[in-house]
mmCIF file of C-alpha atoms in Angstrom:
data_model
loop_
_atom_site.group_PDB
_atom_site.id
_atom_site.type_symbol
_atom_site.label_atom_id
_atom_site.label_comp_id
_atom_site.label_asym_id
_atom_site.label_seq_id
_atom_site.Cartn_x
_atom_site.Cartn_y
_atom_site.Cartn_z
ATOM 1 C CA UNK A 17 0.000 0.000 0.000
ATOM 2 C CA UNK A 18 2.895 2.456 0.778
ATOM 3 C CA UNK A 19 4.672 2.101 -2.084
ATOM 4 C CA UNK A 20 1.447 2.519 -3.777
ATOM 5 C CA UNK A 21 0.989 5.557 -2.010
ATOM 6 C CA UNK A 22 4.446 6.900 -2.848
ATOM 7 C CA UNK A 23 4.085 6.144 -6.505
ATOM 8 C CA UNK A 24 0.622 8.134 -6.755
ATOM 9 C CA UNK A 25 2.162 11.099 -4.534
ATOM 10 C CA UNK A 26 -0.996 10.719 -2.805
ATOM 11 C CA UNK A 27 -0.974 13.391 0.174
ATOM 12 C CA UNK A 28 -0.442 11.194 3.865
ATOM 13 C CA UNK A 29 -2.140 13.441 6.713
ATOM 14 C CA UNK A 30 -0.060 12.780 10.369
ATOM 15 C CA UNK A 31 -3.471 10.881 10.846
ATOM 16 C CA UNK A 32 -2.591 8.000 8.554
ATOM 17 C CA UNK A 33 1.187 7.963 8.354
ATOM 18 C CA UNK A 34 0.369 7.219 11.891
ATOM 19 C CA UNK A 35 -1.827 4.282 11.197
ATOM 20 C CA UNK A 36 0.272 3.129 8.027
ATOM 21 C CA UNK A 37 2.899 2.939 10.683
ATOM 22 C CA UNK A 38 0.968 1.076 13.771
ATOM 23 C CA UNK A 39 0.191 -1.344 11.023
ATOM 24 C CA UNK A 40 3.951 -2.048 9.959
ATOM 25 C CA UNK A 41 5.027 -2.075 13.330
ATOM 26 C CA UNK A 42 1.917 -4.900 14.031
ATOM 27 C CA UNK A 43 2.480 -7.078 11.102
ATOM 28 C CA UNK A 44 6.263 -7.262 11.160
ATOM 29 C CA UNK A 45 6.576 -6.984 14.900
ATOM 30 C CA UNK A 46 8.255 -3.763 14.980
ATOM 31 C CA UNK A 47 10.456 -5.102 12.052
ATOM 32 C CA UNK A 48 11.747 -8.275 13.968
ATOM 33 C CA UNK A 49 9.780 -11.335 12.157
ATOM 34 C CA UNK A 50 11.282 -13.854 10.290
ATOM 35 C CA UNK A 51 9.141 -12.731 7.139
ATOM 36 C CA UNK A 52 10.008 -9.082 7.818
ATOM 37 C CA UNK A 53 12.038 -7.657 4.048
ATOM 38 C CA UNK A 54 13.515 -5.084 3.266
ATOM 39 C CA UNK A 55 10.616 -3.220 1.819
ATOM 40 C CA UNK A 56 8.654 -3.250 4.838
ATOM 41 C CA UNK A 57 11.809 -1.352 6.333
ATOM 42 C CA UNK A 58 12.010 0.854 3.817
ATOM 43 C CA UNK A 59 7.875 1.778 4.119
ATOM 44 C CA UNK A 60 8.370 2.033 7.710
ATOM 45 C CA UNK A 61 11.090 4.500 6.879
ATOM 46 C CA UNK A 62 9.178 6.811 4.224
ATOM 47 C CA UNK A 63 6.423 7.079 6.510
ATOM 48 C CA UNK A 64 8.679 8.180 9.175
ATOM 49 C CA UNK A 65 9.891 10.905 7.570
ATOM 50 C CA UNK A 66 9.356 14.073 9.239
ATOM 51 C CA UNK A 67 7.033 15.675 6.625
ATOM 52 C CA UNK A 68 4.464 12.891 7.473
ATOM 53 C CA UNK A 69 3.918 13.629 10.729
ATOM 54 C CA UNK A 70 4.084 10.506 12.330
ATOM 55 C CA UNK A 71 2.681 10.913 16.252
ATOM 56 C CA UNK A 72 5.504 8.094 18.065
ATOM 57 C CA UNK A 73 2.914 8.795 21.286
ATOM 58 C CA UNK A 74 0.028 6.884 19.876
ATOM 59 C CA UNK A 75 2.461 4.118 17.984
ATOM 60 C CA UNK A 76 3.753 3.223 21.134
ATOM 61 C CA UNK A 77 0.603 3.745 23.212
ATOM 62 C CA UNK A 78 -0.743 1.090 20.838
ATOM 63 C CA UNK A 79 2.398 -1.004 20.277
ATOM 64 C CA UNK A 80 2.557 -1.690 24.290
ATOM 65 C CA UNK A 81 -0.397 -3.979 24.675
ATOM 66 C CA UNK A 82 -1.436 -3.985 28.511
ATOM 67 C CA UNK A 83 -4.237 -6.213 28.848
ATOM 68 C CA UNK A 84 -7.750 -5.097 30.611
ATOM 69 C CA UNK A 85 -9.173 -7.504 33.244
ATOM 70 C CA UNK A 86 -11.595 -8.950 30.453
ATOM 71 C CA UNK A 87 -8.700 -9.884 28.092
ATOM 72 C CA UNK A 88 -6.853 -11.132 30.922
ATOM 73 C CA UNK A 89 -9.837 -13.372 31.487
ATOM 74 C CA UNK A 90 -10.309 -14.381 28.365
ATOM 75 C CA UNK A 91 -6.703 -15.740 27.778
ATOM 76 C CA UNK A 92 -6.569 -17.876 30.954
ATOM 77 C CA UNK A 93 -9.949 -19.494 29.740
ATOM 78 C CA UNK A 94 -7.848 -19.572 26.450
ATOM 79 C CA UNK A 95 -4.900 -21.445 28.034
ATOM 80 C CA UNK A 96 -7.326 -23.959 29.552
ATOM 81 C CA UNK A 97 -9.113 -24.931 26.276
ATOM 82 C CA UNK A 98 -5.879 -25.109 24.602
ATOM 83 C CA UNK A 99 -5.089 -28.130 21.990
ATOM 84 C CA UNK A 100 -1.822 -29.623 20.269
ATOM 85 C CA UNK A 101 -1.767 -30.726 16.672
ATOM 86 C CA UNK A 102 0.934 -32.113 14.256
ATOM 87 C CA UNK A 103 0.089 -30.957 10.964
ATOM 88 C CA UNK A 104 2.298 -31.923 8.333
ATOM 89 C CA UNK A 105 4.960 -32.064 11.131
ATOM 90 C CA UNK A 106 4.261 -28.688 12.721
ATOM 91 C CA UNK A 107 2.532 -28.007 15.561
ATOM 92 C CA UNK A 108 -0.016 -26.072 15.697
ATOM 93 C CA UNK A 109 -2.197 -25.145 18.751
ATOM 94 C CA UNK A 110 -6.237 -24.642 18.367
ATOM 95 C CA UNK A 111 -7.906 -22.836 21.484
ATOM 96 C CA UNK A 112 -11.459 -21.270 21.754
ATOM 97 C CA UNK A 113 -14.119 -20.190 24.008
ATOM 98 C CA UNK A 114 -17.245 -18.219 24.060
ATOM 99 C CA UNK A 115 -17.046 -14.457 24.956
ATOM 100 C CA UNK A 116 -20.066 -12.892 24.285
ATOM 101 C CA UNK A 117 -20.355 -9.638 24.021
ATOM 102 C CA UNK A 118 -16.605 -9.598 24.480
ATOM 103 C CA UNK A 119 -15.234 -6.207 22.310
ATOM 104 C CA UNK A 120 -11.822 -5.841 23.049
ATOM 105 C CA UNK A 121 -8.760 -6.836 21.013
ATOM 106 C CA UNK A 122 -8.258 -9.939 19.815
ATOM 107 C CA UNK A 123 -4.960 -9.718 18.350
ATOM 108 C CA UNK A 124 -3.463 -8.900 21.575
ATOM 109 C CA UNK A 125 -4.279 -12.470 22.972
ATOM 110 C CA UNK A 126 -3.857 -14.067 19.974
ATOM 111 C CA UNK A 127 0.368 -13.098 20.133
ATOM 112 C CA UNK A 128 0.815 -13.357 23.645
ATOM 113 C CA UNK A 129 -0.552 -17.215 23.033
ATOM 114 C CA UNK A 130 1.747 -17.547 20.084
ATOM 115 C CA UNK A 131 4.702 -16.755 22.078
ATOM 116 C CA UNK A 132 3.668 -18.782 24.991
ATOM 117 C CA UNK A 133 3.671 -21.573 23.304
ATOM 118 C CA UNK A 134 6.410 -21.077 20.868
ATOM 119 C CA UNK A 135 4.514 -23.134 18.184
ATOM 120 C CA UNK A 136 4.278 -23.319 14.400
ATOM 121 C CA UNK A 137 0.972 -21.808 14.308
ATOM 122 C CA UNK A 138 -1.705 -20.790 16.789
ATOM 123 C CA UNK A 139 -5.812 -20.448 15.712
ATOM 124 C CA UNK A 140 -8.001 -18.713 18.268
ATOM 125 C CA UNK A 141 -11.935 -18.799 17.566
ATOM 126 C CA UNK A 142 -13.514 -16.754 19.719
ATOM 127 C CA UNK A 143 -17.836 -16.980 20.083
ATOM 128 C CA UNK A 144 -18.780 -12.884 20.400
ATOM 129 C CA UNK A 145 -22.137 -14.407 19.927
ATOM 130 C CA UNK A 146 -22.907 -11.681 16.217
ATOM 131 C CA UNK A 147 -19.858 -13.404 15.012
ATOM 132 C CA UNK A 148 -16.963 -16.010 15.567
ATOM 133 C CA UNK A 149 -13.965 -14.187 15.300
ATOM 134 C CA UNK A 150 -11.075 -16.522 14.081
ATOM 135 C CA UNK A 151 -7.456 -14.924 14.559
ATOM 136 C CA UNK A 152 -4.347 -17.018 13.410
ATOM 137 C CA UNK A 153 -0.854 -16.188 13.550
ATOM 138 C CA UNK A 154 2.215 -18.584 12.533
ATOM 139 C CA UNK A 155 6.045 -18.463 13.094
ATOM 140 C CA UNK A 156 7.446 -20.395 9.872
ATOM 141 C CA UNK A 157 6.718 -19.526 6.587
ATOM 142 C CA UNK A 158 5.762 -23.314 6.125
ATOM 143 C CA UNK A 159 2.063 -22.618 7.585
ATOM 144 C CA UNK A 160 0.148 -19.782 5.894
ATOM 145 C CA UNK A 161 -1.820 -18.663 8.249
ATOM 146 C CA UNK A 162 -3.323 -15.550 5.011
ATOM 147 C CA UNK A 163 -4.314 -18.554 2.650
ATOM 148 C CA UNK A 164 -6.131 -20.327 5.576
ATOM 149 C CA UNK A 165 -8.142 -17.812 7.017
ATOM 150 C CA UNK A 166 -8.754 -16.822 3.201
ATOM 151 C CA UNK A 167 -10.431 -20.355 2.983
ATOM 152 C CA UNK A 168 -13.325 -18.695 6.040
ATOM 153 C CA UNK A 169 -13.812 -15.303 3.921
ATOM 154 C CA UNK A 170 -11.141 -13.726 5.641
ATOM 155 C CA UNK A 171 -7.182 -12.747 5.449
ATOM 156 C CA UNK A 172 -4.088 -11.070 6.260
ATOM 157 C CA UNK A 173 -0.690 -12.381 5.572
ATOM 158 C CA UNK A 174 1.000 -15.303 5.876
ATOM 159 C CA UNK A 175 2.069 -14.806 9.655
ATOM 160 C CA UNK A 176 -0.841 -12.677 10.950
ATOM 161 C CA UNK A 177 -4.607 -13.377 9.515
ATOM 162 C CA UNK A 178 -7.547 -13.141 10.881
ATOM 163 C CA UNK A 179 -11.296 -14.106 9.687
ATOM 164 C CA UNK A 180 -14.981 -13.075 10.694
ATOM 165 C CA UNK A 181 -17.559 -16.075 10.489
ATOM 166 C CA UNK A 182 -21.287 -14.840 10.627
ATOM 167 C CA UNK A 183 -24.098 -16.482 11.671
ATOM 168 C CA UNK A 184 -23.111 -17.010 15.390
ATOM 169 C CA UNK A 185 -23.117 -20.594 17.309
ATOM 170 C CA UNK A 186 -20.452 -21.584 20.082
ATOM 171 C CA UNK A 187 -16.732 -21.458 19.324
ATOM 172 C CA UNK A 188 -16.563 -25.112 21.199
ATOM 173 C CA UNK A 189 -18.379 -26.797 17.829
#
């Protein structure tokens, strides 16, 4: 998208150089993944450039994820429901629970869990009784977490996706 950006000379406003670089900093974790290239580095770069405006503030207010009682209580009932697969000799943890109502950030819980365990690949589903929320995240290139999450009408990229299922039910189906 940057370099889409930079090609068009579309104006950035300190607004969404801001968000263009929360969003770097969350999908390469702050430009330490295993996936992370050089052109995310470089994007990261062009939107920090002074003209931009980038407010560091709210990047690291958001980057620094303290979790609220709720998430907190939501992860340990994560832990407990946790699972261990081999897939095509990876393994891959599946967890879920019901959270209804539930309208905090997902993500959050979703990488603490992933670094927890220190497996291949992690899938939360998550019951927020409008919707099953379904984030996924993966360590090795080997398990695509984009092209799986793809597969329930959602996406993402290969190490961070995330999918919406409507219609509702209980995550423990």
């Amino acid at each position: 998208l940057i370099e889409r950006i930079r090609e068009n000379d579309t104006p950035l406003s300190p607004l969404h150089a801001t968000l263009l670089a929360l969003g770097i900093h969350e999908d390469t974790g702050s430009l330490t993944f295993s996936a992370t290239t050089y052109r995310d580095a470089r994007a990261l770069a062009w939107v920090m450039e002074p003209e931009h405006g980038v407010n560091l503030d709210v990047v690291s207010q958001f980057l620094s994820h303290p979790l609220n009682e709720a998430q907190r209580n939501l992860l340990d009932e994560l832990i407990n429901s946790s699972r261990f697969e081999e897939v095509a000799g990876h393994t891959v943890v599946l967890t879920c629970a019901d959270a209804i109502g539930f309208s905090d950030e997902l993500s959050a819980l979703a990488s603490r869990l992933r670094d927890f365990y220190e497996a291949d690949a992690l899938f939360l589903v998550v019951n927020l009784g409008d919707i099953i929320q379904v984030v996924a995240r993966s360590t090795t290139d080997d398990v695509n977490v984009g092209a799986i999450t793809g597969e329930l009408g959602g996406g993402g990229h290969a190490r961070a996706a995330a999918a919406p299922i409507h219609g509702g039910g209980s995550a423990q189906a």
